[in-house]
């Protein structure tokens, strides 16, 4: 009897939750979710490609944008297999080790995105409040150091709380609230002492997400103070226009995190569908929207993307023209490749 109890407590398999109440329509839901993930990967890869190949974009602002796109790309890669696996029906459970690894990447990438957004706020602050020293302050060497600091901050602070999950006993029903693993979801099922996880986890949130949000807010208060001191209305609007994309990125990152935290903390009485919806918004909305926002609102990115697509269109015209002049069975295949 004792052996059976221990086996139950240390069972290393957890059930992933799809969309409660809509299990019958999982295959239909898999289509839009697959499309969203495709857009996440294509959008962020496009941003990275444009910044890498366009010399005029080799500036601090766009280096930070490349970090943001890379973080969003990794967030998509860390959850795609379980989210789509559940919806397509070929993955229903996840092992404890795999679950812990996924929660490490999800939380680590969230902290990384928060740090990148803070670095971008610092970039905008220097560009607007101290433009004459912008190039001397944000040198390539300093940007590299900022990137290393962000990586270390995001990856080295989390292991203590994540590793401890391996040594907890899980005696409550092994049913996750989402189709991916989160730290707060795992400790909810634990019957061991979770005080360390709770206190350390709260300290991480305060020292990372909350601190970053406060510093971003302070930077924008200082930016607004500087902008309002500019005499010309056109110059004021031009200065603020450079911040619109970043402000949107900050909002679409922090609002879902706050919503998910509130649901986990105070929404135990809410429908499981609300938990699933907030979880999917948290992992998918920022990676989906950031490339769209920066492609629309950032003039340099928009021009380069338009140039990229116009080049594609020109290639199609040239290939079509060649196929008309020199009929060849390989021409349709070439067209598909482009």
Coordinates of C-alpha atoms in Angstrom, one line a residue:
X1 CA 0.0 0.0 0.0
X2 CA 2.9 2.4 0.9
X3 CA 4.6 1.5 -2.4
X4 CA 1.5 2.3 -4.4
X5 CA 1.2 5.7 -2.6
X6 CA 4.8 6.5 -3.3
X7 CA 4.4 5.6 -7.0
X8 CA 1.4 7.9 -7.2
X9 CA 3.2 10.8 -5.6
X10 CA 6.3 10.4 -7.7
X11 CA 4.5 9.7 -10.9
X12 CA 6.3 11.6 -13.7
X13 CA 3.5 12.0 -16.2
X14 CA 1.2 15.0 -16.5
X15 CA -1.9 15.4 -18.6
X16 CA -1.9 18.4 -21.0
X17 CA -5.1 20.4 -21.3
X18 CA -6.4 21.4 -24.8
X19 CA -9.4 23.6 -25.0
X20 CA -11.9 22.5 -22.3
X21 CA -15.4 21.8 -23.7
X22 CA -14.2 22.0 -27.3
X23 CA -12.3 18.7 -27.5
X24 CA -14.6 17.6 -30.4
X25 CA -13.4 20.5 -32.4
X26 CA -9.7 20.1 -31.6
X27 CA -8.7 19.3 -35.2
X28 CA -10.5 22.4 -36.4
X29 CA -8.8 24.5 -33.8
X30 CA -5.5 23.1 -34.8
X31 CA -5.7 24.8 -38.1
X32 CA -5.8 28.4 -36.8
X33 CA -3.3 27.6 -34.1
X34 CA -0.9 26.1 -36.7
X35 CA -1.4 29.3 -38.8
X36 CA -0.6 31.5 -35.9
X37 CA 2.6 29.6 -35.2
X38 CA 3.6 29.8 -38.9
X39 CA 3.1 33.5 -38.7
X40 CA 5.2 33.7 -35.5
X41 CA 8.1 31.9 -37.1
X42 CA 7.9 33.6 -40.5
X43 CA 7.4 37.1 -39.0
X44 CA 10.3 36.9 -36.5
X45 CA 12.6 35.2 -39.1
X46 CA 11.7 38.0 -41.5
X47 CA 12.6 40.7 -39.0
X48 CA 15.9 38.9 -38.2
X49 CA 16.7 38.5 -42.0
X50 CA 15.9 42.1 -42.8
X51 CA 18.1 43.5 -39.9
X52 CA 21.0 41.1 -40.9
X53 CA 21.0 41.9 -44.6
X54 CA 20.3 45.6 -44.5
X55 CA 23.4 47.7 -43.6
X56 CA 21.3 50.8 -42.8
X57 CA 19.6 48.8 -40.0
X58 CA 22.9 48.0 -38.2
X59 CA 22.1 50.5 -35.4
X60 CA 21.5 50.0 -31.6
X61 CA 17.7 50.3 -31.9
X62 CA 17.5 47.5 -34.5
X63 CA 20.1 45.3 -32.7
X64 CA 17.7 45.4 -29.7
X65 CA 14.8 44.6 -32.0
X66 CA 16.7 41.6 -33.3
X67 CA 17.1 40.4 -29.7
X68 CA 13.3 40.8 -29.2
X69 CA 12.6 38.9 -32.5
X70 CA 15.0 36.1 -31.4
X71 CA 13.3 35.8 -28.0
X72 CA 9.9 35.6 -29.6
X73 CA 11.1 33.0 -32.0
X74 CA 12.4 30.9 -29.2
X75 CA 9.2 31.3 -27.2
X76 CA 7.3 29.9 -30.2
X77 CA 9.8 27.0 -30.5
X78 CA 9.5 26.1 -26.8
X79 CA 5.7 25.6 -26.9
X80 CA 4.8 24.6 -30.5
X81 CA 5.3 20.8 -30.0
X82 CA 2.9 20.6 -27.0
X83 CA 0.3 23.1 -28.0
X84 CA -0.1 21.7 -31.5
X85 CA 0.5 18.1 -30.3
X86 CA -2.5 18.3 -28.1
X87 CA -4.7 19.9 -30.8
X88 CA -3.7 17.5 -33.5
X89 CA -4.1 14.6 -31.1
X90 CA -0.7 13.0 -31.1
X91 CA 0.4 14.2 -27.6
X92 CA -1.7 14.0 -24.5
X93 CA 0.9 13.6 -21.7
X94 CA 4.3 15.1 -20.8
X95 CA 7.0 13.7 -18.5
X96 CA 8.1 15.6 -15.4
X97 CA 11.6 16.2 -16.8
X98 CA 10.3 17.5 -20.1
X99 CA 7.7 19.6 -18.2
X100 CA 10.4 21.2 -16.0
X101 CA 12.6 21.9 -19.0
X102 CA 9.7 23.6 -20.9
X103 CA 8.8 25.7 -17.8
X104 CA 12.5 26.8 -17.6
X105 CA 12.5 28.0 -21.2
X106 CA 9.1 29.7 -21.0
X107 CA 9.9 31.6 -17.8
X108 CA 13.4 32.3 -18.8
X109 CA 12.3 33.7 -22.2
X110 CA 9.7 35.9 -20.5
X111 CA 12.4 37.4 -18.3
X112 CA 14.6 37.8 -21.3
X113 CA 11.8 39.7 -23.2
X114 CA 11.2 41.9 -20.3
X115 CA 14.9 42.7 -20.1
X116 CA 15.1 43.4 -23.9
X117 CA 12.1 45.8 -23.6
X118 CA 13.9 47.6 -20.8
X119 CA 17.1 47.9 -23.0
X120 CA 14.9 49.3 -25.8
X121 CA 13.4 51.8 -23.4
X122 CA 17.0 52.9 -22.4
X123 CA 17.8 53.2 -26.1
X124 CA 14.8 55.5 -26.7
X125 CA 15.7 57.5 -23.6
X126 CA 19.3 58.1 -24.9
X127 CA 18.1 58.9 -28.4
X128 CA 15.6 61.5 -27.3
X129 CA 17.0 62.9 -24.1
X130 CA 20.7 62.9 -25.0
X131 CA 20.9 62.6 -28.9
X132 CA 24.4 64.1 -29.3
X133 CA 25.9 61.3 -27.2
X134 CA 23.8 58.5 -28.6
X135 CA 26.5 56.9 -30.7
X136 CA 29.2 57.3 -28.1
X137 CA 27.0 55.7 -25.3
X138 CA 25.5 52.8 -27.3
X139 CA 28.6 51.5 -29.0
X140 CA 28.7 48.0 -30.5
X141 CA 30.8 46.8 -27.5
X142 CA 28.3 48.1 -25.0
X143 CA 25.3 46.6 -26.9
X144 CA 27.2 43.2 -26.8
X145 CA 27.7 43.5 -23.1
X146 CA 24.0 44.4 -22.6
X147 CA 23.1 41.3 -24.6
X148 CA 25.3 39.1 -22.5
X149 CA 23.9 40.6 -19.3
X150 CA 20.3 40.0 -20.5
X151 CA 21.2 36.4 -21.3
X152 CA 22.8 35.8 -17.9
X153 CA 20.1 37.5 -16.0
X154 CA 17.4 35.4 -17.7
X155 CA 19.1 32.0 -17.6
X156 CA 21.1 32.0 -14.3
X157 CA 18.5 33.2 -11.8
X158 CA 15.8 30.7 -12.6
X159 CA 17.5 27.3 -12.1
X160 CA 17.2 27.2 -8.3
X161 CA 13.4 27.4 -8.4
X162 CA 13.0 25.2 -11.4
X163 CA 15.4 22.4 -10.3
X164 CA 13.5 22.2 -7.0
X165 CA 10.4 21.1 -8.9
X166 CA 12.2 17.8 -9.6
X167 CA 12.3 16.9 -5.9
X168 CA 8.7 17.8 -5.0
X169 CA 6.1 15.2 -4.5
X170 CA 3.0 15.5 -6.7
X171 CA 0.0 13.9 -5.0
X172 CA -2.8 16.0 -6.5
X173 CA -4.4 15.2 -9.9
X174 CA -1.7 15.4 -12.6
X175 CA -3.8 17.6 -14.9
X176 CA -2.1 20.8 -16.1
X177 CA -4.2 24.0 -16.7
X178 CA -2.6 24.5 -20.2
X179 CA -1.1 22.7 -23.1
X180 CA 2.3 23.7 -21.8
X181 CA 4.1 23.7 -18.4
X182 CA 4.3 26.7 -16.0
X183 CA 6.0 26.8 -12.6
X184 CA 2.9 28.0 -10.9
X185 CA 0.9 25.1 -12.4
X186 CA 3.3 22.5 -11.1
X187 CA 3.5 23.8 -7.5
X188 CA -0.3 23.8 -7.5
X189 CA -0.2 20.0 -7.7
X190 CA 2.6 19.5 -5.2
X191 CA 2.0 18.2 -1.7
X192 CA 5.5 18.9 -0.5
X193 CA 6.7 22.1 1.2
X194 CA 6.6 24.8 -1.5
X195 CA 7.6 27.8 0.6
X196 CA 11.0 28.1 -1.2
X197 CA 9.4 28.0 -4.6
X198 CA 6.7 30.5 -3.6
X199 CA 9.1 33.0 -2.0
X200 CA 11.9 32.7 -4.5
X201 CA 9.4 32.8 -7.4
X202 CA 7.9 36.0 -6.0
X203 CA 11.4 37.5 -5.6
X204 CA 12.2 36.7 -9.2
X205 CA 9.0 38.4 -10.4
X206 CA 9.6 41.5 -8.3
X207 CA 13.3 41.8 -9.3
X208 CA 12.7 41.1 -13.0
X209 CA 9.3 41.8 -14.3
X210 CA 8.1 44.4 -11.8
X211 CA 11.5 46.2 -11.6
X212 CA 11.7 46.3 -15.4
X213 CA 8.2 47.7 -15.7
X214 CA 8.9 50.4 -13.2
X215 CA 12.2 51.4 -14.9
X216 CA 10.4 51.5 -18.3
X217 CA 7.7 53.7 -16.8
X218 CA 10.4 56.0 -15.3
X219 CA 12.2 56.2 -18.7
X220 CA 9.0 57.3 -20.5
X221 CA 8.2 59.9 -17.8
X222 CA 11.7 61.4 -18.5
X223 CA 11.2 61.1 -22.3
X224 CA 7.8 62.8 -22.1
X225 CA 9.3 65.6 -19.9
X226 CA 12.0 66.1 -22.6
X227 CA 9.6 66.0 -25.5
X228 CA 7.2 68.5 -23.9
X229 CA 10.1 71.0 -23.6
X230 CA 10.6 71.0 -27.4
X231 CA 9.1 74.1 -28.9
X232 CA 8.1 72.7 -32.3
X233 CA 4.9 70.6 -32.4
X234 CA 6.2 68.7 -35.4
X235 CA 9.4 67.8 -33.6
X236 CA 7.5 66.7 -30.6
X237 CA 5.3 64.4 -32.7
X238 CA 8.3 63.1 -34.6
X239 CA 10.1 62.2 -31.3
X240 CA 7.1 60.5 -29.9
X241 CA 6.5 58.6 -33.1
X242 CA 9.8 56.7 -32.6
X243 CA 8.4 55.3 -29.3
X244 CA 5.0 54.1 -30.5
X245 CA 6.2 50.6 -31.6
X246 CA 8.1 50.1 -28.3
X247 CA 5.1 51.2 -26.2
X248 CA 2.9 48.8 -28.1
X249 CA 5.4 46.0 -27.5
X250 CA 5.5 46.8 -23.8
X251 CA 1.7 46.7 -23.5
X252 CA 1.2 43.4 -25.4
X253 CA 3.9 41.8 -23.2
X254 CA 2.8 43.0 -19.8
X255 CA -1.0 43.0 -20.1
X256 CA -1.2 39.2 -20.8
X257 CA 1.3 38.5 -18.0
X258 CA -0.7 40.5 -15.5
X259 CA -3.9 38.8 -16.8
X260 CA -2.5 35.3 -16.5
X261 CA -1.1 36.0 -13.0
X262 CA -4.5 37.3 -11.8
X263 CA -6.2 34.2 -13.2
X264 CA -3.8 31.8 -11.5
X265 CA -3.9 33.8 -8.2
X266 CA -7.6 34.7 -7.9
X267 CA -9.4 32.9 -10.6
X268 CA -9.7 29.4 -9.2
X269 CA -13.5 29.6 -9.5
X270 CA -13.3 30.7 -13.2
X271 CA -14.0 28.3 -16.1
X272 CA -10.9 26.3 -17.2
X273 CA -11.5 27.8 -20.6
X274 CA -10.5 31.2 -19.2
X275 CA -7.2 29.7 -17.9
X276 CA -6.5 28.2 -21.3
X277 CA -7.4 31.3 -23.2
X278 CA -5.1 33.5 -21.0
X279 CA -2.3 31.0 -21.2
X280 CA -2.4 30.9 -25.0
X281 CA -2.6 34.7 -25.2
X282 CA 0.5 34.9 -22.9
X283 CA 2.7 32.7 -25.1
X284 CA 1.4 33.6 -28.5
X285 CA 0.2 37.2 -28.6
X286 CA 3.6 39.0 -28.1
X287 CA 5.5 36.8 -30.6
X288 CA 2.7 37.2 -33.2
X289 CA 2.1 40.9 -32.8
X290 CA 5.7 42.3 -32.4
X291 CA 6.8 41.6 -36.0
X292 CA 3.5 43.1 -37.3
X293 CA 3.8 46.2 -35.1
X294 CA 7.4 46.8 -36.1
X295 CA 6.8 46.1 -39.8
X296 CA 3.9 48.7 -39.8
X297 CA 5.2 51.4 -37.5
X298 CA 8.9 51.4 -38.1
X299 CA 9.6 53.1 -41.4
X300 CA 13.0 51.5 -42.1
X301 CA 11.7 48.0 -41.4
X302 CA 8.5 48.7 -43.5
X303 CA 10.6 49.9 -46.5
X304 CA 12.9 46.9 -46.4
X305 CA 10.0 44.5 -46.1
X306 CA 8.3 46.1 -49.0
X307 CA 11.5 46.0 -51.0
X308 CA 11.8 42.3 -50.1
X309 CA 8.3 41.5 -51.4
X310 CA 8.7 43.6 -54.5
X311 CA 11.8 41.6 -55.3
X312 CA 9.9 38.4 -54.9
X313 CA 7.2 39.8 -57.3
X314 CA 9.9 40.8 -59.8
X315 CA 11.3 37.2 -59.7
X316 CA 7.9 35.7 -60.3
X317 CA 7.5 38.0 -63.4
X318 CA 10.9 37.1 -64.7
X319 CA 10.4 33.4 -64.2
X320 CA 6.9 33.5 -65.8
X321 CA 8.4 35.4 -68.8
X322 CA 11.1 32.8 -69.2
X323 CA 8.6 30.0 -69.0
X324 CA 6.7 31.6 -71.9
X325 CA 9.7 32.0 -74.0
X326 CA 11.3 28.6 -73.2
X327 CA 8.7 26.1 -72.1
X328 CA 10.2 23.7 -69.6
X329 CA 8.6 21.2 -67.2
X330 CA 10.9 22.5 -64.4
X331 CA 9.6 26.1 -64.6
X332 CA 6.5 25.5 -62.3
X333 CA 8.8 23.9 -59.7
X334 CA 11.1 27.0 -59.8
X335 CA 8.1 29.3 -59.4
X336 CA 7.0 27.4 -56.3
X337 CA 10.5 27.6 -54.8
X338 CA 10.3 31.4 -55.1

